[in-house]
Amino acid sequence: MNVLIILGNGFSIDFIDHIEKSEIIDVKNLFHLGEKVPWPSDDSLGYLSFKHCPNLWNLGARPYMDADSSLVLIEDIITCANMLDCRNHSTENSNKIYLLAYKELVQYLKTLFIYYNRKIDFGDIDLQNKIKQWSWYKKLELLNQDYTIEKVHIITFNYDIWLERILKLMGVDYNIAGFENKDSKFQIYKPHGSISFQAKVARDKAAYAINYNFDVPDDRIEQFDIEYDHISPLGSINALIPPAGDSGRLSFKWADTIRNKIGEAIKTFKSEDELILCGLSYWHVDRSELDKILGEIPIDISNVSVFNPQPPRALNAVLTTFFQNVVNYTNCKHLFE
C-alpha cells in the first residue's frame, strides 16, 4: 500500500498555530512582518521598505495591510510576470513597475522564509515535546510505523522546511525527490521550491542587491544543493515560485525535474492506496498542477481524506465528481491519535 499526501499552506498555518508562534511567524499575510526582515548585506531591519523594495512599496505593499489586500497585490504582480513568457517582443517601452516588483518579491520571499525558519529552535526540548503532541506529527509517526505501507509520497507546495525538520525529529529518513536518489519510505516533492534549495554559486554578502534583469534566473537541479543548517539568501538563483504564480507558465528547469518525479510516482498508485489532502487553496498557484496529479490517480482509490476548515468549493466539486471515497474533515485534532 502507498499513501499520497498533498500539503498546502494550511499545513504550515496549523503547525505555527499549534506551537503558538503565529505572532512572530505569519504565513497568511506575507507582507505583515516585512519590516522585521533583515536586509542581507548588513542585517539591518526593513527589507520591505521604500529603501529596498521601491516598486513593491509604490504598488502599496505595507506591513500593516490586511491579508486579503496582500494576496490581491501579489496576484496582480505575478499575473504580469506570467505574461513575460507570452511576449515575443521587448518590454522596453512598457510600464515595468509590476515586473520590477516581481523581482523584489521573489528575493523578499526567500529572505522572509529564512527569517521565519530562524524563529523556531527545533533543539528546544519544550518545543520538541509540544511538536510531538501535534496531530500531524502523530499521523506521520503512525504512517512510519505501519509496516503495510511501502511508500509515503508527500507533495508540498510550501517553501518552509518544517516538514523535513519534523521528520528529522521523529528519526525518519526521507528523500528529496529530484535531488537525492534514496529509496526511503518517505519521498518528498517540492515543485514550488524551498528555502533549502541553495544555488551552488553565491553572491558576496556586502554586494547583495536585487537583480532587476528581465532574464529569469534558472538552472538545472544539479546546480542546487539541499541545505538545512546554513540557509542563505545570497544564492545566485532563488528556487521559488511565488504564490499566485502559475508554475506551468513560469517554467523552470529545476521545477520541471521535480514535476517529472511526481508524475513517475503517481503512475504507481492503485485502487488499494490512499490519498490525503491538507490545507490546499486550489487557486492559481496550484490548481493546474493539482488537476494533473488528481487526473492520474485511480478513481476508485480506497480513501480520499480532505483536511481543511474551509475547503474550496471548486476542489470539493472536483474530488466528489472524480473519486468515490471522499471524506472531509474540518479539523484533524484527535483523528490521528
C-alpha angles and dihedrals in degrees: 000000000000130000125209117200120187115194130196133178091289089073092059092042091054091048094050091047092050094053090043097239099124093112092061100029119050116178093165098061107035095191097048097092098027094118090062095053111104123238103241100227096061104003092239115151123252110069090155098060141106088257095061105018106030095161095050088046094050090051089056105265106157135161089234098053117112124252096255093051090047092054093047091053092048090050091052091050095047093045088059091046090052088059091063090081091050096054117093096185139049124294089209096119097038128100099259102185093112092048092049089048088053090058090051093045096055094051092041092054092052091052092043095056092044087054090050092048091058091054092070119068106199089185091067108107095210090051091048090054090049092050090051088061092056114112094230092050088055092047093051089047091052091050091050092051095046105100091193090068113084100183137011110202113195120191110190126183091193125110095210125093099220092113091056092046091051091052090049090051088052091051092241121150115223141176126228101218115232093023103052134031101208116142091225123159089237115060117186125200122190107183094168093052135247141238085243091066099094121185111232090228114068132190124236110268096226091050096050111143138150112268108227095182110130093222104102108237108235141151144168117284090248088071091066132073129204109245128177108161103041104034113169135186089215097089116127090233127037108214096207133116107208121235113270088027118128101231091198090062096036090063116192126178094224091050092048089057092053093046090052089053089052090051091052092051095048091055090064094060121111136183094271092060128093136237124204124184124189133184098342120165095201087208134127093297098059110007099096092045092047092049090053092048095044091047091062096049118097111262091226097050106154100244136012111187120187119195114191131120089215108021116196110258092223092054091049089050092051095046096048091045097052104028130057103202106052122151122179124209124188092196132024094199112128092359092100099045 
